[in-house]
mmCIF file of C-alpha atoms in Angstrom:
data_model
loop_
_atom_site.group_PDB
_atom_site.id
_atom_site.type_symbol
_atom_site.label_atom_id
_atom_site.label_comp_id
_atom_site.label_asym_id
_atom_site.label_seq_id
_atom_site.Cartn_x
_atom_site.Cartn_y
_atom_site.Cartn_z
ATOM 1 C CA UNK J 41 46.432 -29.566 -54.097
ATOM 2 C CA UNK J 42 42.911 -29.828 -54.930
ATOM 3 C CA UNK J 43 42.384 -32.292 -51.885
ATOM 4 C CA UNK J 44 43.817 -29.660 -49.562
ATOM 5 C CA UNK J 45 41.210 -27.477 -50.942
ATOM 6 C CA UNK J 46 38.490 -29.815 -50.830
ATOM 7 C CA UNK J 47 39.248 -30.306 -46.890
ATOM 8 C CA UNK J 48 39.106 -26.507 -46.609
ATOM 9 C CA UNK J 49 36.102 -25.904 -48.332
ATOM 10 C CA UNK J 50 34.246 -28.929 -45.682
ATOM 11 C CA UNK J 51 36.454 -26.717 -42.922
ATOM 12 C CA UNK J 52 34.944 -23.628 -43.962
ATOM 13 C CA UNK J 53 31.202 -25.098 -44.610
ATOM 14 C CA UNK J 54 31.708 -27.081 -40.838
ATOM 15 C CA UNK J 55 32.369 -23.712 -39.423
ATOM 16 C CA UNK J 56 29.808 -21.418 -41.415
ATOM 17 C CA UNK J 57 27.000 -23.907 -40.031
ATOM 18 C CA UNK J 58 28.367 -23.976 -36.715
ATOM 19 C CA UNK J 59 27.929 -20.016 -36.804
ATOM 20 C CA UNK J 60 24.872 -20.377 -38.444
ATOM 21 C CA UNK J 61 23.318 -22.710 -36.033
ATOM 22 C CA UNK J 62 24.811 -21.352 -32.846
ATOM 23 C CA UNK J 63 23.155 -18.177 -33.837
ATOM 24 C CA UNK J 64 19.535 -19.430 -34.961
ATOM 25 C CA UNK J 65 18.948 -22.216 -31.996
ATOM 26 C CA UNK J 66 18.696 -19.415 -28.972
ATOM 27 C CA UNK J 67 16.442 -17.290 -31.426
ATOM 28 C CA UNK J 68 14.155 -20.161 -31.888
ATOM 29 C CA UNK J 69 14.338 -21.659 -28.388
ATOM 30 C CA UNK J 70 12.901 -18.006 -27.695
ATOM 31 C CA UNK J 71 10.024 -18.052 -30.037
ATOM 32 C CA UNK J 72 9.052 -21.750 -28.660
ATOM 33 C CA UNK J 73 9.008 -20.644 -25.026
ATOM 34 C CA UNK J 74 6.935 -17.347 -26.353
ATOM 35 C CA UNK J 75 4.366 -19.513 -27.447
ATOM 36 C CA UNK J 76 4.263 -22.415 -24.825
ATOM 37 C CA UNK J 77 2.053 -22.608 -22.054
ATOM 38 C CA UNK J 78 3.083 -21.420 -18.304
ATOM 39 C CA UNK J 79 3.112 -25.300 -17.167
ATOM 40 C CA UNK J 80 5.361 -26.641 -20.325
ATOM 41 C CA UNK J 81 8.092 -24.105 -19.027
ATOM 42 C CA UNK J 82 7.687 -24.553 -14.995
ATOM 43 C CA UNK J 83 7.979 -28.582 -16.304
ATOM 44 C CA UNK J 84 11.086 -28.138 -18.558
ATOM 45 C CA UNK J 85 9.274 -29.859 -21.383
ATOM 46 C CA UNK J 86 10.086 -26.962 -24.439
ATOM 47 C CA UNK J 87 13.061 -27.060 -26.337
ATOM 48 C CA UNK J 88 12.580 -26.015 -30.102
ATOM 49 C CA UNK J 89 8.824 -26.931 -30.381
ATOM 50 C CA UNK J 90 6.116 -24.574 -28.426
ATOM 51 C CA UNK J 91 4.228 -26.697 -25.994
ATOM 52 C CA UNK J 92 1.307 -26.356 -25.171
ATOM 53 C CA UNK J 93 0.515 -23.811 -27.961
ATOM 54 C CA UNK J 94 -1.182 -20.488 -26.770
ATOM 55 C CA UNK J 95 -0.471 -16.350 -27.348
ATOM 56 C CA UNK J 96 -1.857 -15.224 -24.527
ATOM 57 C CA UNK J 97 2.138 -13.793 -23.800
ATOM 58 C CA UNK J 98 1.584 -11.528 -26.932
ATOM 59 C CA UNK J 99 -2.387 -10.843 -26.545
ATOM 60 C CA UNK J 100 -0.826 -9.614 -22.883
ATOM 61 C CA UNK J 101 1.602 -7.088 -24.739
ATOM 62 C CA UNK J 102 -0.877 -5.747 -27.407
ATOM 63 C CA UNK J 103 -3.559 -5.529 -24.620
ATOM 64 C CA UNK J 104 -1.472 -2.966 -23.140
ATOM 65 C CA UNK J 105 -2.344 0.800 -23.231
ATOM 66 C CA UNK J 106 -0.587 2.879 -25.549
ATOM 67 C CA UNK J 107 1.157 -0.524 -27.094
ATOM 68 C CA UNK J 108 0.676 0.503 -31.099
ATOM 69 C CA UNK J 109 1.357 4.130 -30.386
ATOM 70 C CA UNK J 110 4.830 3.212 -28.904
ATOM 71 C CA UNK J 111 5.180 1.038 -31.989
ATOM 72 C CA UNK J 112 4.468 3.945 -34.335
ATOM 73 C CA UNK J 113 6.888 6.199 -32.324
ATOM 74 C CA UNK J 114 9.591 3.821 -32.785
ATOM 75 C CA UNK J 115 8.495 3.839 -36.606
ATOM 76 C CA UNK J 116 8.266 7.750 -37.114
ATOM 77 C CA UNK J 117 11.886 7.661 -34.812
ATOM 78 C CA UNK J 118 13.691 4.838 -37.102
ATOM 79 C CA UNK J 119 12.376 6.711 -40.576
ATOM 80 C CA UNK J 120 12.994 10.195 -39.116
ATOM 81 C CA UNK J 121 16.397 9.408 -37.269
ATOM 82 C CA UNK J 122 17.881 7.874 -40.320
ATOM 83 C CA UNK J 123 16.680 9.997 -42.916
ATOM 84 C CA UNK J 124 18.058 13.279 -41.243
ATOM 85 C CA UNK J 125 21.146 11.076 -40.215
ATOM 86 C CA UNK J 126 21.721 9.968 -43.874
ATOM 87 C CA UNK J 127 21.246 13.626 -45.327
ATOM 88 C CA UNK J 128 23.511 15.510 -42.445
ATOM 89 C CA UNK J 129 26.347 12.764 -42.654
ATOM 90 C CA UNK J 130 26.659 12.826 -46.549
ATOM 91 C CA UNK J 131 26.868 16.880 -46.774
ATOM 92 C CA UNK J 132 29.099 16.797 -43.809
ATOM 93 C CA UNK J 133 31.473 13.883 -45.063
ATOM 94 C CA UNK J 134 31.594 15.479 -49.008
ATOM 95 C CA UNK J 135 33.130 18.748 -48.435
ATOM 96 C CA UNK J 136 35.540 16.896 -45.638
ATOM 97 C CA UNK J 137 36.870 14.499 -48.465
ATOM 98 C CA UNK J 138 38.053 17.400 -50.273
ATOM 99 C CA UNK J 139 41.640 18.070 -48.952
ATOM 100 C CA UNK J 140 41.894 21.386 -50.609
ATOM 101 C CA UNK J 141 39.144 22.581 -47.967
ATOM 102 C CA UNK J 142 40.652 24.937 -45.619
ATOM 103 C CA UNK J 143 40.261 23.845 -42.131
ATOM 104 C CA UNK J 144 39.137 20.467 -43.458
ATOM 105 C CA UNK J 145 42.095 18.813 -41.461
ATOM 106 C CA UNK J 146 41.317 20.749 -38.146
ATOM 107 C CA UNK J 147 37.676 19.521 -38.429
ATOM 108 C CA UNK J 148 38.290 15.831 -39.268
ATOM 109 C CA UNK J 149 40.411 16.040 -36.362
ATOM 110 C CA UNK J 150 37.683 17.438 -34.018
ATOM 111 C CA UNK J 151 35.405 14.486 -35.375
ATOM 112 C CA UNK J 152 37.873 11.695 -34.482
ATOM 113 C CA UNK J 153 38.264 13.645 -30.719
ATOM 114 C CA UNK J 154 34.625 13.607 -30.479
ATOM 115 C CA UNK J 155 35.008 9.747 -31.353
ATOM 116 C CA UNK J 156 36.722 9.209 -28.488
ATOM 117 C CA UNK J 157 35.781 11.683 -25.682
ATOM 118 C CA UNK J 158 32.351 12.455 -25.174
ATOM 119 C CA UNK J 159 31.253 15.306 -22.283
ATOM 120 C CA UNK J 160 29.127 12.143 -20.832
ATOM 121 C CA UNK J 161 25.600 12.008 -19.086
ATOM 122 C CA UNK J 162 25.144 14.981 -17.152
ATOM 123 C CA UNK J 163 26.578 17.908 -19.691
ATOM 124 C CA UNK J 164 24.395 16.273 -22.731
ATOM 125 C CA UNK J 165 21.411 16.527 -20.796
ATOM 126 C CA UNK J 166 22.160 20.120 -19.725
ATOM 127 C CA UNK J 167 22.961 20.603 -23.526
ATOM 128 C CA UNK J 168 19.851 19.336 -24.562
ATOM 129 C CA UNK J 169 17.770 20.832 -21.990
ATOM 130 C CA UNK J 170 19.452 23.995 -22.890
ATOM 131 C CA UNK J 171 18.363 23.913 -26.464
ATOM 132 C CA UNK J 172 14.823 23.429 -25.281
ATOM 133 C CA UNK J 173 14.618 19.973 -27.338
ATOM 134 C CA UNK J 174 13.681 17.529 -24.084
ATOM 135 C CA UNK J 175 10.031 16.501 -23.680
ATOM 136 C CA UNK J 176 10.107 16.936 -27.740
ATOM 137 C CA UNK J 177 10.518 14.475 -30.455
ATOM 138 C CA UNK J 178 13.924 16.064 -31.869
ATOM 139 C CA UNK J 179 15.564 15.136 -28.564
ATOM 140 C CA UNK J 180 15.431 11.648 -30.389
ATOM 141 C CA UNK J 181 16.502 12.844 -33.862
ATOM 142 C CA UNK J 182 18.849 15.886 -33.604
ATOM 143 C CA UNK J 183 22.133 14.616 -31.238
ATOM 144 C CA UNK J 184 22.164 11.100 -32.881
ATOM 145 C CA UNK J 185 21.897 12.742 -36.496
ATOM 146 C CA UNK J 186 26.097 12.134 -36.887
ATOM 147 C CA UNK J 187 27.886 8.844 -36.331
ATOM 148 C CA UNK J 188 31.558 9.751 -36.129
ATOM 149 C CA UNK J 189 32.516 5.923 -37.710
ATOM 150 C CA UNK J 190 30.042 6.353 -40.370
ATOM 151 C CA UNK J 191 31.345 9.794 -41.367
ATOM 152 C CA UNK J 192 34.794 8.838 -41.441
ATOM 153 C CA UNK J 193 33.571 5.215 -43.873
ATOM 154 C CA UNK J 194 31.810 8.045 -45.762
ATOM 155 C CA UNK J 195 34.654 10.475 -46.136
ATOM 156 C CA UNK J 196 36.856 7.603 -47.310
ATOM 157 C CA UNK J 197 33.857 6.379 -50.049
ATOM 158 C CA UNK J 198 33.851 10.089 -51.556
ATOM 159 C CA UNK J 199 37.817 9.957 -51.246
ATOM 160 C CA UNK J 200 37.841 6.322 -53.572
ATOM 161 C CA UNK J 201 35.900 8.116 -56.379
ATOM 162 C CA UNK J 202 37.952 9.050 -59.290
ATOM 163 C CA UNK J 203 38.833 12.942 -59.075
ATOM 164 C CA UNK J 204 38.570 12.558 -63.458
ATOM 165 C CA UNK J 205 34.362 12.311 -62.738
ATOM 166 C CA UNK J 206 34.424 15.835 -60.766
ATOM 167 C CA UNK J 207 36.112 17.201 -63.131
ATOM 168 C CA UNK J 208 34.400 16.171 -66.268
ATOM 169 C CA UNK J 209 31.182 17.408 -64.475
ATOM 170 C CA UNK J 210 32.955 20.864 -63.011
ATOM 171 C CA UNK J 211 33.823 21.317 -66.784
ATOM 172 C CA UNK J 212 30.198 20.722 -67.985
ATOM 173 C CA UNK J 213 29.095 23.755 -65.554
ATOM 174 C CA UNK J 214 27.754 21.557 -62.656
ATOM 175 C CA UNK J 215 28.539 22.522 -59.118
ATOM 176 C CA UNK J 216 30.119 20.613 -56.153
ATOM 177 C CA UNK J 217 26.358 20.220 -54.888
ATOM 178 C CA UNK J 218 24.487 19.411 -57.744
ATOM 179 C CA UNK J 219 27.606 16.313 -58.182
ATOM 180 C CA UNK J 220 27.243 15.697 -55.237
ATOM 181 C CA UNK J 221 23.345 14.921 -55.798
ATOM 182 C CA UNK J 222 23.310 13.744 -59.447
ATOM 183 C CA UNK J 223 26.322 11.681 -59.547
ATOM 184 C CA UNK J 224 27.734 10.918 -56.160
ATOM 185 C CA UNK J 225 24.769 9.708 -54.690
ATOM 186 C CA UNK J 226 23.287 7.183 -56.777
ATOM 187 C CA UNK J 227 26.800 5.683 -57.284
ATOM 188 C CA UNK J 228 26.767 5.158 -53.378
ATOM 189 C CA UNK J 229 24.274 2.978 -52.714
ATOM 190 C CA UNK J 230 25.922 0.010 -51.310
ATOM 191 C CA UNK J 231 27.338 2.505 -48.971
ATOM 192 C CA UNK J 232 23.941 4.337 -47.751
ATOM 193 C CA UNK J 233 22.348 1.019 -47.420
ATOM 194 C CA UNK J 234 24.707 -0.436 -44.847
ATOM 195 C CA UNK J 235 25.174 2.826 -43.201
ATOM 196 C CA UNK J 236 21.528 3.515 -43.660
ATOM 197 C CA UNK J 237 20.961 0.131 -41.429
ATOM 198 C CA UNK J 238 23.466 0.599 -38.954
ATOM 199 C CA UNK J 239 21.914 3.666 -37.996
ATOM 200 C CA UNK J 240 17.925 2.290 -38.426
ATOM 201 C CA UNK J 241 19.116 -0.443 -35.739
ATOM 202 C CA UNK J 242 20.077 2.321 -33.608
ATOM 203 C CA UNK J 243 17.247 4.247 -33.369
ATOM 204 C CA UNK J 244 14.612 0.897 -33.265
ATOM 205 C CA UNK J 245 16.644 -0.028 -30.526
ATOM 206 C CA UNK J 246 17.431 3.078 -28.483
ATOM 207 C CA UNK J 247 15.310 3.267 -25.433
ATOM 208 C CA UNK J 248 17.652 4.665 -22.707
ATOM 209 C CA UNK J 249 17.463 8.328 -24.737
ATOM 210 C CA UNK J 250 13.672 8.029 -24.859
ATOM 211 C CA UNK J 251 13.769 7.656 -20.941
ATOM 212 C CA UNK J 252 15.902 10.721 -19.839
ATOM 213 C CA UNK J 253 13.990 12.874 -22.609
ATOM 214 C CA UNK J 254 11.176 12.150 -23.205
ATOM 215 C CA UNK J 255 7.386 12.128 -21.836
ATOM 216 C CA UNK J 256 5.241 8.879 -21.228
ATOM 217 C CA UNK J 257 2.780 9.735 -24.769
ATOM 218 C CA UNK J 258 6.366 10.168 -26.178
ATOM 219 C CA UNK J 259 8.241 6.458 -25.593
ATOM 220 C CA UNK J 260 9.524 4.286 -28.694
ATOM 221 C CA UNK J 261 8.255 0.306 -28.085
ATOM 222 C CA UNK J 262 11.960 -0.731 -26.814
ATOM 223 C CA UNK J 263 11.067 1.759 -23.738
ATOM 224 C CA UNK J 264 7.527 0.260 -23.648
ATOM 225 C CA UNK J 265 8.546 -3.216 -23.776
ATOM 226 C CA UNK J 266 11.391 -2.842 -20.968
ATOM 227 C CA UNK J 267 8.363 -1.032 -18.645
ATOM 228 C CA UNK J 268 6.479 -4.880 -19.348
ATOM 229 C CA UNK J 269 9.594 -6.453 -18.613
ATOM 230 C CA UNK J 270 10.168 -4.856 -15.369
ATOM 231 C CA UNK J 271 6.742 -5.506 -14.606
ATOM 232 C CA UNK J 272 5.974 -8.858 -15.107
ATOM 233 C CA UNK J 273 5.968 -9.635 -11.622
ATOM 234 C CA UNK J 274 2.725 -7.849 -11.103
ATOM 235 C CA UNK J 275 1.476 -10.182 -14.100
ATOM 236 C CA UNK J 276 -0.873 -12.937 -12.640
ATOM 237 C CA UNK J 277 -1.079 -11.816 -8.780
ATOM 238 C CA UNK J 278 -3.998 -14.760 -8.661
ATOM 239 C CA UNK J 279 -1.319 -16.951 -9.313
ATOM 240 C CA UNK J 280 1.470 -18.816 -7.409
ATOM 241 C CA UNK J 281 5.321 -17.785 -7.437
ATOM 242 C CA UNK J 282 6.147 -20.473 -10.015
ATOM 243 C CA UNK J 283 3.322 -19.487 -12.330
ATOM 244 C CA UNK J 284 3.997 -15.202 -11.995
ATOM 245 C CA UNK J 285 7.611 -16.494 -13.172
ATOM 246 C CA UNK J 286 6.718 -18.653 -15.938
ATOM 247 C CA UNK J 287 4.374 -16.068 -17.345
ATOM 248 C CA UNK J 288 6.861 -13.252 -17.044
ATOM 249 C CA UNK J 289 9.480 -15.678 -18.993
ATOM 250 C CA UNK J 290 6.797 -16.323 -21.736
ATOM 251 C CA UNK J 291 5.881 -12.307 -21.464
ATOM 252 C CA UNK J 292 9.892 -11.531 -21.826
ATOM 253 C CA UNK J 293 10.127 -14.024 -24.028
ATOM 254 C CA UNK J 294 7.415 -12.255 -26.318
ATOM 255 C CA UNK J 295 8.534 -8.784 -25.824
ATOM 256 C CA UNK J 296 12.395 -9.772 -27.356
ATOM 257 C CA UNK J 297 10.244 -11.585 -30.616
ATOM 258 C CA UNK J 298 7.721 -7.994 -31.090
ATOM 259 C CA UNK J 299 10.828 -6.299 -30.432
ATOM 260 C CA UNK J 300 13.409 -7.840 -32.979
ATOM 261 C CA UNK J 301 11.593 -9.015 -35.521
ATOM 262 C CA UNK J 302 10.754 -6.178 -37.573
ATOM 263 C CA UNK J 303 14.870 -5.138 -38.113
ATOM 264 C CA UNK J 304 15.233 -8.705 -38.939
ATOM 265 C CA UNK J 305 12.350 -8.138 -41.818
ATOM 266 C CA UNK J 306 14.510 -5.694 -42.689
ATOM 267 C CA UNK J 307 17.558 -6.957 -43.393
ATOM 268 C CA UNK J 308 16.930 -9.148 -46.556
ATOM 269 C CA UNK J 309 15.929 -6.068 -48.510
ATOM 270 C CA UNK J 310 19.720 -4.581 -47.798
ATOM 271 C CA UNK J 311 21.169 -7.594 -47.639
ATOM 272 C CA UNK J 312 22.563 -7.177 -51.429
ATOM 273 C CA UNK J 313 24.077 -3.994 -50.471
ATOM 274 C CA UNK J 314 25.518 -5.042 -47.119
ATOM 275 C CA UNK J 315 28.134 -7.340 -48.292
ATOM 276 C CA UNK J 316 29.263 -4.711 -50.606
ATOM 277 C CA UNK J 317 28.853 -1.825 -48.191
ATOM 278 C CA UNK J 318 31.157 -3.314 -45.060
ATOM 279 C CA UNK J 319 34.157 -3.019 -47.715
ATOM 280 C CA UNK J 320 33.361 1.020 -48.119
ATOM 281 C CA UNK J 321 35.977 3.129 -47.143
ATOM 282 C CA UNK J 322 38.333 0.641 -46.633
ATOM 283 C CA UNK J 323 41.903 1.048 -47.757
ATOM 284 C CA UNK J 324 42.812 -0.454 -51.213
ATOM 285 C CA UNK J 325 45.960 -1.599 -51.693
#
């Protein structure tokens, strides 16, 4: 018995690394060719080691116009987006785990139909338009502010909590809000953290939004970054075919690094609640 387990544990550590590895090789192989020079890559020469060691890829990014103010968009869109997401998804998901709520059934049901259909391009833009939000800041905050997956992990999370705690408190003289504030919400950390960066990856990554409503002084970096990326072919037009390519693989290279690493920064601060948080909601047998 305990060799069988023994075996399994080496199975399971074999296959953990092989995830592990499999995962981190690709991210380093980028940051290598990010920092090689344009004749290490045209000669196949870097593999996990930068070659020819230079950051004129990154001194090309931050060189460009209107660089840090994209960055500070994204910022201001990330800590905005999620904030207002985190607030309007809580009050919405505590009244909707009450199943004494009249029309509480007819409204989860609307939420899960919502889920699943959407009105698609054209009528969202109209919608938007409509409400006089594009070419405006809110056109990145207000339609994103409710994830129908989260809600319904959040509904289930308020459903888990022992109906004895409301009612001590209703007894005491507090109100469904004020339980909802005092009591609920610092007992559901774990479950605002991994919600909380779900929906932070979201908006740091959303650029196609920023591009159908929103003006040039407006863009997050993701939008930015993908203008650079489409034109790195006008990068170097000194220089030969094999060097404009090389420099816009460094350049590309670059962009994914400025791009990703700040979420990955991120992550170890959450990472105590994010084991903890992908079990919320979940059914408990």
């Amino acid at each position: 018995m305990k060799k069988e387990r023994s075996i399994l544990d080496v199975l399971v550590v074999i296959v953990m690394l092989t995830v592990i590895v499999s995962c981190l090789l690709p991210f380093v192989y980028i940051i290598a060719l990010s920092f090689s020079s344009p004749q290490a890559i045209v000669n196949n020469q870097v593999s996990f080691w930068p070659v020819g060691f230079n950051t004129e890829s990154y001194r090309q990014i931050f060189n460009y116009p209107n660089f840090f103010r994209a960055y500070g968009n994204t910022v201001f869109y990330t800590v905005a987006g999620t904030a207002i997401a985190l607030c309007v998804m809580v009050l919405f998901a505590y009244p909707l785990s009450k199943p004494f709520l009249k029309g509480q059934k007819i409204v989860l049901r609307l939420v899960i139909i919502s889920m699943y259909f959407a009105g698609g391009l054209i009528p969202n833009y109209l919608l938007i338009s409509n409400l006089g939000l594009t070419g405006t800041r809110w056109a990145m905050l207000l339609p994103f502010a409710i994830n129908q997956f989260n809600l319904i992990i959040l509904i289930n999370f308020f459903r888990s909590f022992p109906k004895e705690i409301e009612e001590a408190a209703l007894i005491d003289g507090l109100g469904y809000f004020r339980i909802l504030v005092i009591i609920l919400i610092p007992l559901s950390t774990a479950s605002l953290a991994t919600i909380g960066l779900y929906t932070a990856v979201f908006f740091w990554n959303d650029w196609f939004n920023g591009l159908i409503y929103l003006n040039s002084k407006q863009y997050p970096v993701m939008l930015f970054l993908r203008n650079i990326v489409n034109g790195t072919a006008t990068v170097g037009d000194s220089a030969g075919a094999a060097d404009k390519s090389t420099i816009g693989i460094s350049i590309k290279s670059a962009v994914i690094i400025t791009s990703t690493l700040p979420i990955i920064l991120l992550y170890p601060f959450l990472q105590k609640y994010f084991v903890k948080g992908m079990t919320v909601g979940s059914v408990k047998g």
